[in-house]
XYZ file of C-alpha atoms in Angstrom:
702
model
C 37.745 183.122 42.925
C 34.260 184.190 41.888
C 33.526 184.630 38.216
C 34.842 187.673 36.452
C 31.515 188.185 34.731
C 32.325 191.640 33.343
C 34.992 190.220 31.057
C 32.599 187.865 29.403
C 29.822 190.434 29.236
C 32.051 192.531 27.016
C 33.170 189.469 25.074
C 29.583 188.558 24.399
C 28.668 192.079 23.409
C 31.443 191.732 20.847
C 30.397 188.275 19.642
C 26.716 189.159 19.584
C 27.196 192.356 17.677
C 29.682 190.766 15.313
C 27.234 188.171 14.087
C 23.718 189.274 15.011
C 22.883 192.071 12.589
C 21.882 191.494 9.007
C 20.426 194.417 7.110
C 21.231 196.107 3.866
C 22.078 199.228 5.792
C 24.635 197.305 7.804
C 26.047 195.823 4.626
C 26.465 199.290 3.248
C 28.145 200.568 6.395
C 30.511 197.682 5.990
C 31.711 199.084 2.688
C 32.289 202.688 3.541
C 32.763 202.807 7.287
C 34.023 199.365 8.119
C 36.491 200.709 10.628
C 34.197 202.641 12.901
C 35.863 202.603 16.284
C 33.683 204.913 18.278
C 31.696 205.255 21.374
C 28.368 205.789 19.607
C 28.795 209.232 20.669
C 29.441 211.519 17.743
C 25.784 211.918 16.807
C 24.292 215.372 16.928
C 21.300 215.100 14.650
C 18.005 213.315 15.096
C 18.653 210.462 12.709
C 19.927 207.037 13.637
C 21.347 206.700 10.152
C 23.237 209.965 10.407
C 24.304 208.879 13.846
C 25.952 205.800 12.406
C 27.638 207.886 9.747
C 28.997 210.383 12.236
C 29.954 208.135 15.100
C 32.844 206.647 13.198
C 35.973 208.107 14.678
C 38.008 206.292 12.060
C 36.242 206.839 8.717
C 38.756 205.920 6.077
C 39.478 207.194 2.623
C 38.055 204.179 0.927
C 35.934 205.157 -1.983
C 38.451 207.184 -3.881
C 36.782 210.513 -4.634
C 39.062 210.938 -7.639
C 37.265 208.158 -9.544
C 34.102 210.261 -9.624
C 33.181 212.303 -12.611
C 33.972 215.998 -12.662
C 30.316 216.770 -12.131
C 30.205 214.470 -9.123
C 33.289 216.097 -7.665
C 31.768 219.531 -8.071
C 28.550 218.458 -6.378
C 30.534 216.883 -3.565
C 32.527 220.013 -2.862
C 29.520 222.341 -2.848
C 26.481 222.638 -0.684
C 27.754 221.010 2.466
C 28.345 222.587 5.817
C 30.151 221.354 8.857
C 26.821 220.737 10.558
C 24.025 218.443 9.448
C 20.975 220.509 8.736
C 19.711 219.036 5.463
C 17.519 215.925 5.280
C 19.359 212.676 4.794
C 17.581 211.818 1.553
C 18.047 214.440 -1.112
C 14.952 215.477 -3.019
C 17.009 216.013 -6.141
C 17.479 212.525 -7.540
C 19.959 213.774 -10.132
C 22.324 215.169 -7.533
C 21.514 212.745 -4.731
C 24.340 212.498 -2.241
C 25.021 212.413 1.463
C 24.510 215.759 3.223
C 27.468 214.972 5.450
C 30.458 216.708 3.962
C 33.069 214.172 5.103
C 31.050 211.330 3.563
C 30.332 213.188 0.344
C 34.014 213.985 -0.105
C 35.152 210.398 0.300
C 32.334 208.067 -0.802
C 31.429 207.592 -4.441
C 27.760 207.555 -5.485
C 28.348 205.126 -8.358
C 28.643 201.344 -8.358
C 29.486 198.604 -10.868
C 27.840 195.285 -9.866
C 29.820 193.385 -12.515
C 33.195 193.781 -10.784
C 34.686 190.488 -9.493
C 34.968 190.365 -5.721
C 35.943 186.976 -4.237
C 39.137 186.692 -6.248
C 42.374 184.817 -5.574
C 44.287 188.019 -4.892
C 41.583 189.209 -2.487
C 41.947 186.044 -0.396
C 45.754 186.094 -0.558
C 46.284 189.774 0.222
C 43.437 189.840 2.741
C 44.788 186.873 4.685
C 48.322 188.265 4.652
C 47.120 191.700 5.801
C 45.067 190.180 8.605
C 47.986 188.074 9.858
C 50.452 190.962 9.681
C 48.228 193.477 11.477
C 47.206 190.921 14.105
C 50.854 190.220 14.890
C 51.887 193.872 14.978
C 48.954 195.019 17.110
C 49.390 192.270 19.680
C 53.149 192.855 19.628
C 52.721 196.522 20.540
C 49.857 195.922 22.982
C 52.166 195.044 25.878
C 54.285 198.164 25.526
C 54.052 201.120 27.887
C 52.706 203.200 24.990
C 50.799 200.626 22.928
C 50.131 201.325 19.283
C 46.997 200.348 17.418
C 47.857 199.945 13.746
C 44.705 200.554 11.766
C 43.613 199.056 8.485
C 44.635 202.257 6.677
C 48.225 201.026 6.461
C 47.250 197.763 4.798
C 44.611 199.531 2.738
C 47.220 201.700 1.068
C 50.028 199.134 0.927
C 48.019 196.463 -0.914
C 47.221 198.708 -3.873
C 50.565 198.272 -5.689
C 50.577 194.579 -4.756
C 47.119 194.078 -6.210
C 48.028 195.970 -9.355
C 51.239 193.935 -9.677
C 49.293 190.680 -9.400
C 46.819 191.907 -11.996
C 49.686 192.708 -14.364
C 51.835 189.589 -13.891
C 49.670 186.606 -12.907
C 48.292 184.449 -15.702
C 44.711 185.082 -16.790
C 44.172 181.399 -17.572
C 40.725 180.054 -16.681
C 40.714 176.812 -14.697
C 37.911 174.220 -14.872
C 36.350 176.131 -17.723
C 32.738 175.311 -18.405
C 32.070 173.895 -14.915
C 30.567 175.421 -11.814
C 34.086 175.458 -10.328
C 35.400 177.746 -13.070
C 37.790 180.416 -11.814
C 40.779 182.494 -12.821
C 43.753 183.660 -10.775
C 43.562 186.966 -12.621
C 40.004 188.009 -13.556
C 41.083 191.496 -14.635
C 42.284 194.799 -13.184
C 42.518 195.116 -9.424
C 39.270 196.832 -8.440
C 37.768 198.811 -5.599
C 35.578 195.988 -4.280
C 38.500 193.629 -3.900
C 40.245 196.440 -2.092
C 37.303 196.927 0.267
C 37.208 193.257 1.228
C 40.980 193.148 1.729
C 40.667 196.111 4.063
C 37.830 194.403 5.938
C 40.093 191.372 6.270
C 42.900 193.566 7.584
C 40.516 195.296 9.959
C 40.027 192.013 11.812
C 43.621 192.391 12.934
C 43.469 196.141 13.540
C 43.314 196.103 17.307
C 43.536 193.396 19.914
C 41.333 190.639 21.311
C 39.740 191.365 24.667
C 40.005 187.713 25.675
C 43.816 187.950 25.559
C 43.530 190.025 28.745
C 42.259 186.880 30.485
C 45.286 184.887 29.351
C 47.717 187.626 30.377
C 46.119 188.241 33.772
C 46.090 184.554 34.686
C 49.555 183.773 33.322
C 51.477 186.909 34.329
C 49.686 188.472 37.309
C 47.997 185.500 38.976
C 50.888 183.301 37.789
C 48.662 180.358 36.929
C 49.168 178.032 33.959
C 46.397 177.612 31.438
C 46.147 174.704 29.220
C 41.729 204.762 -2.225
C 43.835 204.117 -4.669
C 42.835 202.237 -7.830
C 42.555 204.692 -10.669
C 45.629 206.394 -12.051
C 46.074 209.691 -10.289
C 47.693 212.652 -11.939
C 50.226 214.404 -9.776
C 48.863 217.822 -8.782
C 50.931 220.788 -9.816
C 53.696 221.360 -7.278
C 52.332 218.470 -5.236
C 52.505 214.730 -4.727
C 50.070 211.876 -5.209
C 48.511 210.085 -2.273
C 50.760 207.081 -2.785
C 53.854 209.269 -2.828
C 52.660 211.090 0.269
C 52.074 207.779 2.041
C 55.614 206.633 1.216
C 57.077 209.942 2.420
C 55.155 209.830 5.705
C 56.030 206.146 6.131
C 59.759 206.755 5.680
C 59.748 209.791 7.973
C 57.830 207.938 10.677
C 60.089 204.896 10.320
C 63.257 206.971 10.651
C 61.985 209.201 13.452
C 60.753 206.433 15.747
C 64.312 205.353 16.536
C 64.426 208.398 18.841
C 61.306 207.928 21.042
C 61.522 204.160 20.630
C 65.210 203.708 21.519
C 67.612 206.662 21.712
C 65.521 209.347 23.449
C 62.522 207.730 25.117
C 61.721 210.846 27.118
C 60.078 212.160 23.926
C 57.153 209.956 24.921
C 56.268 212.530 27.576
C 58.045 215.856 27.906
C 56.952 217.016 31.354
C 58.797 220.308 31.647
C 57.150 221.256 34.956
C 59.029 218.380 36.598
C 62.328 219.685 35.231
C 61.735 223.097 36.787
C 60.705 221.661 40.179
C 62.720 218.435 40.561
C 62.096 218.143 44.337
C 58.450 219.204 44.568
C 55.806 216.500 44.969
C 52.985 218.940 44.201
C 54.617 220.267 41.016
C 55.305 216.767 39.761
C 51.764 215.643 40.543
C 50.519 218.526 38.428
C 53.050 218.282 35.609
C 53.751 214.587 35.071
C 52.302 213.338 31.817
C 52.472 209.673 32.843
C 51.733 209.681 36.582
C 50.093 213.043 37.203
C 47.657 215.566 35.781
C 49.851 216.341 32.766
C 49.657 220.142 32.885
C 51.914 221.354 30.080
C 53.050 217.818 29.188
C 53.369 216.937 25.519
C 54.432 213.805 23.662
C 56.504 213.880 20.476
C 55.828 210.222 19.776
C 53.043 209.053 17.465
C 52.395 206.036 19.695
C 51.736 208.441 22.582
C 49.231 210.316 20.453
C 47.300 207.406 18.951
C 47.825 204.533 21.383
C 44.472 204.617 23.198
C 42.072 206.980 21.441
C 43.061 206.044 17.908
C 44.274 208.475 15.320
C 43.234 212.067 16.093
C 43.352 212.719 12.346
C 40.226 210.598 11.952
C 38.107 212.326 14.585
C 35.782 215.194 13.563
C 36.463 218.345 15.505
C 33.156 218.535 17.385
C 33.801 214.994 18.680
C 37.337 215.939 19.698
C 35.928 219.015 21.444
C 33.489 216.882 23.454
C 36.342 214.620 24.534
C 38.468 217.660 25.418
C 35.784 219.228 27.624
C 35.123 215.935 29.395
C 38.828 215.303 29.937
C 39.525 218.777 31.309
C 36.535 218.595 33.657
C 37.454 215.202 35.138
C 41.225 215.718 35.159
C 41.437 219.347 36.234
C 38.271 219.874 38.290
C 36.924 216.621 39.744
C 40.244 214.909 40.470
C 42.057 217.834 42.165
C 39.023 218.657 44.316
C 38.648 215.015 45.339
C 42.338 214.734 46.152
C 42.920 217.930 48.066
C 39.698 217.557 50.028
C 41.009 214.079 50.901
C 37.860 212.249 49.799
C 38.177 208.517 50.538
C 41.531 209.255 52.189
C 42.907 210.290 48.805
C 46.169 211.778 50.087
C 47.234 208.384 51.400
C 47.627 207.222 47.797
C 49.094 208.636 44.570
C 46.864 211.102 42.761
C 47.028 209.034 39.560
C 47.678 205.304 39.707
C 46.104 202.039 38.596
C 47.556 200.107 41.546
C 45.470 198.556 44.334
C 46.335 199.735 47.853
C 45.893 198.895 51.516
C 44.468 201.459 53.919
C 48.031 202.454 54.891
C 48.969 203.330 51.305
C 51.009 200.207 50.517
C 50.593 198.095 47.383
C 48.005 195.403 48.094
C 49.444 191.876 48.077
C 46.730 190.093 46.112
C 48.490 186.724 46.323
C 48.057 186.750 50.101
C 44.252 186.670 49.856
C 43.972 183.845 47.284
C 43.651 180.276 48.543
C 44.975 177.132 46.871
C 41.748 176.741 44.867
C 42.153 180.175 43.291
C 39.305 181.585 45.415
C 39.136 184.479 47.846
C 40.460 183.574 51.293
C 37.964 185.523 53.402
C 39.959 185.235 56.607
C 43.101 186.519 54.899
C 41.108 189.355 53.315
C 39.749 190.418 56.701
C 43.293 190.479 58.075
C 44.632 192.493 55.129
C 41.737 194.937 55.222
C 39.622 196.512 52.472
C 41.049 197.373 49.084
C 41.586 201.037 48.171
C 41.986 202.880 44.857
C 43.765 206.066 43.903
C 41.594 209.165 43.579
C 41.602 209.219 39.820
C 41.024 205.469 39.473
C 37.967 205.712 41.723
C 36.629 208.716 39.804
C 37.042 206.952 36.453
C 34.840 204.135 37.707
C 32.291 206.769 38.629
C 32.331 208.454 35.234
C 32.147 205.009 33.651
C 28.912 204.364 35.529
C 27.642 207.794 34.497
C 28.535 207.278 30.841
C 26.559 204.032 30.743
C 23.345 205.576 32.046
C 23.930 208.700 29.933
C 24.135 206.548 26.820
C 20.769 204.916 27.413
C 19.118 208.227 28.303
C 20.689 210.041 25.334
C 19.364 207.476 22.868
C 15.916 207.535 24.476
C 15.636 211.335 24.429
C 17.220 212.208 21.108
C 16.281 209.109 19.109
C 13.437 207.438 20.979
C 10.633 208.723 18.747
C 12.621 207.977 15.645
C 13.369 204.437 16.810
C 9.691 203.857 17.490
C 8.720 205.204 14.070
C 11.290 202.978 12.387
C 10.027 199.965 14.303
C 6.465 200.686 13.150
C 7.552 201.218 9.556
C 10.006 198.305 9.437
C 7.572 196.204 7.415
C 6.532 199.040 5.166
C 8.212 200.369 2.077
C 10.713 202.980 3.142
C 13.003 205.453 1.481
C 16.647 204.620 1.053
C 19.611 206.915 0.687
C 21.801 206.743 -2.392
C 24.334 204.328 -0.922
C 21.718 201.929 0.437
C 20.074 201.955 -2.994
C 23.365 200.883 -4.537
C 23.685 198.013 -2.074
C 20.095 196.864 -2.673
C 21.175 195.346 -5.989
C 23.013 192.565 -4.188
C 21.570 189.395 -2.700
C 21.280 189.545 1.060
C 23.037 187.092 3.366
C 20.497 184.561 4.713
C 19.366 185.337 8.231
C 19.819 181.761 9.400
C 23.565 182.006 8.780
C 23.822 184.591 11.528
C 21.652 182.612 13.916
C 23.792 179.516 13.363
C 27.022 181.411 14.008
C 25.552 182.951 17.152
C 24.321 179.577 18.430
C 27.656 177.877 17.746
C 29.597 180.629 19.532
C 27.358 180.543 22.587
C 27.534 176.747 22.732
C 31.323 176.710 22.456
C 31.624 179.388 25.128
C 29.416 177.471 27.559
C 31.393 174.297 26.837
C 34.715 176.080 27.446
C 33.471 177.586 30.711
C 32.242 174.227 31.971
C 35.249 172.205 30.751
C 37.815 174.709 32.065
C 35.762 175.505 35.143
C 38.767 175.683 37.471
C 40.619 178.221 35.311
C 37.782 180.349 33.900
C 35.370 180.080 36.843
C 32.409 181.394 34.886
C 29.246 179.291 35.310
C 26.922 178.632 32.396
C 24.376 181.101 33.735
C 27.045 183.813 33.558
C 27.257 183.233 29.816
C 23.482 183.511 29.489
C 23.504 186.699 31.564
C 26.193 188.145 29.313
C 24.039 187.400 26.261
C 21.009 189.083 27.824
C 23.008 192.212 28.636
C 24.428 192.216 25.101
C 20.915 192.103 23.647
C 19.803 194.956 25.916
C 22.663 197.203 24.791
C 22.439 196.286 21.107
C 20.459 199.388 20.191
C 22.284 202.135 22.088
C 25.785 200.714 21.654
C 25.980 197.558 19.570
C 24.357 198.968 16.451
C 27.137 201.541 16.320
C 30.178 199.487 17.222
C 29.207 196.226 15.544
C 31.176 195.253 12.463
C 29.482 192.248 10.903
C 30.608 189.400 8.665
C 34.297 189.273 9.590
C 34.132 185.537 10.260
C 37.210 184.376 8.340
C 39.310 187.338 9.406
C 38.246 186.873 13.030
C 39.277 183.216 13.013
C 42.671 183.977 11.493
C 43.302 186.923 13.795
C 42.371 184.933 16.910
C 45.150 182.395 16.329
C 47.716 185.078 15.488
C 46.785 187.202 18.516
C 47.037 184.229 20.866
C 50.299 182.957 19.392
C 51.942 186.376 19.477
C 50.858 187.038 23.068
C 52.099 183.648 24.227
C 55.443 184.115 22.444
C 56.017 187.524 24.033
C 55.099 186.309 27.515
C 57.534 183.415 27.175
C 60.464 185.377 25.721
C 60.464 188.800 27.434
C 61.848 188.804 31.002
C 59.730 190.660 33.577
C 57.029 191.417 31.036
C 54.155 193.426 32.514
C 56.205 194.290 35.605
C 56.894 197.823 36.802
C 60.630 197.109 36.543
C 60.301 196.891 32.762
C 60.744 200.258 31.054
C 59.017 199.305 27.809
C 56.893 196.187 28.350
C 54.673 197.268 31.255
C 51.352 196.046 29.750
C 49.242 198.963 31.043
C 45.952 197.697 29.615
C 46.459 194.202 30.994
C 47.387 195.644 34.373
C 44.087 197.526 34.507
C 42.270 194.369 33.422
C 43.969 192.491 36.250
C 42.806 195.171 38.688
C 39.280 194.794 37.337
C 39.432 191.014 37.777
C 40.315 191.549 41.438
C 37.597 194.175 41.980
C 34.770 192.516 40.059
C 35.823 188.885 40.315
C 38.061 187.933 43.220
C 36.737 190.305 45.895
C 33.439 191.176 44.246
C 31.708 194.529 43.630
C 29.656 194.304 46.836
C 32.822 194.680 48.928
C 34.013 197.597 46.770
C 30.956 199.499 45.486
C 28.177 197.815 47.465
C 26.875 198.106 50.995
C 30.037 196.448 52.340
C 32.416 198.580 50.304
C 34.364 201.791 50.691
C 33.128 203.360 47.457
C 29.356 202.856 47.701
C 28.682 206.561 47.084
C 30.115 206.256 43.580
C 26.881 204.526 42.546
C 25.261 207.980 42.556
C 27.134 208.597 39.312
C 24.523 206.429 37.582
C 21.909 209.046 38.477
C 24.117 211.973 37.492
C 24.779 210.346 34.125
C 21.081 209.805 33.487
C 20.255 213.438 34.297
C 22.999 215.026 32.177
C 21.450 214.307 28.723
C 18.118 215.613 30.020
C 19.660 219.047 30.557
C 21.056 219.117 27.013
C 17.754 217.876 25.586
C 15.804 220.590 27.422
C 18.280 223.244 26.269
C 18.000 222.052 22.658
C 14.207 222.302 22.814
C 14.267 225.677 24.556
C 16.757 227.168 22.083
C 16.208 225.378 18.746
C 18.131 228.074 16.895
C 21.353 227.389 18.811
C 22.837 224.639 16.674
C 25.878 224.211 18.893
C 23.737 222.806 21.708
C 23.056 219.681 19.682
C 26.794 219.202 19.326
C 27.065 218.690 23.081
C 26.987 214.926 23.467
C 26.930 213.977 27.129
C 27.853 210.284 26.683
C 31.027 211.390 24.897
C 31.736 214.216 27.285
C 31.168 212.150 30.424
C 32.915 209.078 29.084
C 35.891 211.008 27.719
C 38.236 209.544 30.334
C 36.961 206.021 29.817
C 40.395 204.888 28.640
C 42.148 206.278 31.725
C 43.869 204.324 33.100
C 45.689 202.740 31.264
C 45.814 205.920 29.181
C 47.602 208.828 30.836
C 47.262 212.592 30.737
C 49.866 213.088 28.008
C 47.974 210.686 25.725
C 44.948 212.963 25.956
C 46.596 216.379 25.881
C 48.630 215.565 22.779
C 45.725 213.769 21.081
C 43.470 216.786 21.612
C 46.128 219.172 20.281
C 46.706 217.162 17.097
C 42.952 216.653 16.667
C 42.432 220.415 16.872
C 45.119 221.108 14.265
C 43.756 218.491 11.867
C 40.003 218.543 12.488
C 39.609 222.282 12.929
C 42.543 224.261 11.538
C 43.402 222.236 8.428
C 39.827 221.105 7.764
C 38.504 224.676 8.038
C 41.204 226.560 6.162
C 42.642 223.964 3.765
C 39.888 221.390 3.126
C 41.568 220.367 -0.124
C 44.678 219.229 1.752
C 42.571 217.588 4.446
C 40.582 215.628 1.872
C 43.654 214.556 -0.047
C 46.210 213.719 2.617
C 44.644 213.521 6.093
C 43.909 209.789 6.322
C 46.907 208.860 4.207
C 49.146 210.655 6.705
C 47.562 208.707 9.545
C 48.237 205.404 7.799
C 51.814 206.335 6.955
C 52.602 207.320 10.541
C 51.090 204.075 11.846
C 52.959 201.876 9.398
C 56.358 203.539 9.752
C 56.283 203.395 13.535
C 55.132 199.772 13.525
C 57.888 198.473 11.302
C 60.618 200.397 13.105
C 59.285 199.099 16.430
C 59.585 195.504 15.254
C 63.061 196.143 13.812
C 64.252 197.664 17.100
C 62.948 194.717 19.098
C 64.336 191.999 16.831
C 67.730 193.666 16.322
C 68.331 195.245 19.727
C 65.640 194.279 22.204
C 66.186 190.522 21.978
C 69.894 191.061 22.649
C 69.253 193.372 25.575
C 71.144 196.238 23.951
C 70.068 199.616 25.269
C 71.279 203.160 25.846
C 71.596 204.179 29.492
C 71.336 207.956 29.877
C 68.961 210.544 31.337
C 67.109 210.946 28.031
C 65.721 207.434 28.429
C 64.152 208.142 31.813
C 60.457 208.207 30.962
C 58.755 211.358 32.215
C 61.551 212.239 34.710
C 58.960 212.861 37.429
C 59.965 210.441 40.220
C 57.805 212.121 42.887
C 54.592 212.235 40.833
C 53.431 208.912 42.313
C 54.142 209.923 45.906
C 51.333 210.259 48.449
C 51.013 213.493 50.412
C 49.269 212.148 53.508
C 51.063 212.662 56.802
C 53.215 209.748 57.925
C 52.582 207.610 54.831
C 55.665 205.574 53.962
C 56.042 204.794 50.264
C 59.191 203.494 48.609
C 61.242 206.251 46.969
C 59.131 209.052 48.442
C 59.752 211.533 51.256
C 57.543 211.110 54.327
C 55.260 214.085 54.926
C 55.097 215.359 58.488
């Protein structure tokens, strides 16, 4: 099989951007926005710095606004609008703060350089948090509705543990008078320890892309491979953040027994299917899991946050961009493509991540692989070309468009600024208040980063050459991946890169791999359609990609020998889209809303589909609207105080109940067999509508 270069391109973008950058600005971002999980996309002002601030779709309550002075609090609450119109650097040095309201409300403008940082409790709690989150995230990754447990949960949970250690552990100084002098308890648990613990935990707050390779080879190809430090007064008739976290945790923990075990249909309530139980068209339109999801809603937090992250952490204008993009692709492009039978669309389901033959049957990939794990060209010619469902093909198109739109958007809206910053990089430049605070600390030597980068590249090349038969990526593929990573550093990497997580990354890698291997060895039929819970949707899509881009090759799919060559025109459409917005912004400078239209976000809104489904998006958008617009606009005090804490509590409660259900009931095979556990209840949603197409479980159209 030819090399699956795309996998390693993304891996190298990750490795490169994890270790390559070393600036004081990056160090500062690390402290207040260490969990940015975005698509570079939420920028709407002409400043790269503001872009980095705003692109974080997961900005956390980290810097405890309640530790600020009363005067600081007053200045934070006043003078900020929902849009960025003020300059980044305030001219009033006495009231200098970020002009971005969300940042000003959550990030302190004071710093104490004397606080101890690399303490015993930081290493202990950080390591434990990293291991726990790595296990839980990989554990849930294989589920039909995977859950990404963010660092918020650990961030809040470690506060009482840190305070307990500060109160009970001896303050004795060991090796006093030597350069090895240290204490297990250097004083009160402080904010900087908390930040580093959260950074540690963040290394486990997701999954490792390389695990997809292991899962695809082992399961599908069936080959073996060798805010919360200072004392907080309870508000009148209210609760503290810690109390609110506990309440939301308990409620989430107790509630998840219903969508997770007793009433799994809560994952996707597709009421249109209930009204029309025999109609293929109605179920195609109404199914939240296998259709367009019209009217579908999920009453399960894992449904809401599984692919796009917590909607509580997304600013409303970003959510709105995603909503517009989703509605356009899902309810305009896809239906038109399907009902006009483009690429023989009616021969296949309207929404599916399966690979099909020209007759609408599931493609038998094993039949076109020879004994050396390569493409058997004769067998492929007999089986015929590979086909995709309408929506799957369109998502590849919008993916191409989003890539070119990203480059064009950065060039148009930030090109001049980038050039000016390059020219002034060796000159004295102004710094915002937070960068000034970070400038007091010694910078990490540049050669450290170069060494880490060189070691990682060398090890990767060695692994690819040593395990050539299994990985099938030549050394030049690694070099190509590095070149592409360098090219996309500015438009994408500078936003998504989270630097310096070396220790956490090493720990998380072993936990991720061990957990994945354990689950694959212990769960029968894992990643198979026959499994109701453990269907591994993300790994299934990765497997499809390995077939398209690796086994068969893009030339036979999207090239001159392929069925879907016309989809390459999406690159051009994506490049032109930001130009229209840029021209409109210049023609109507007084219309501030135009700058909120971000074409990379809008076009790439469906980038997670599949494996994400319609109900994941519809419910995420609804909750994002309620939090980011309704609550933020009308009750900003509640939003500031409880929004992110609620997100962490919901994540944590669901995660622990999920593990309890699996260990206590799942391992024993104990389940409840009734209609409420039939996911979606839309059996005809995956049926083709082409005449004479025979598909298991579906009526044949005449």
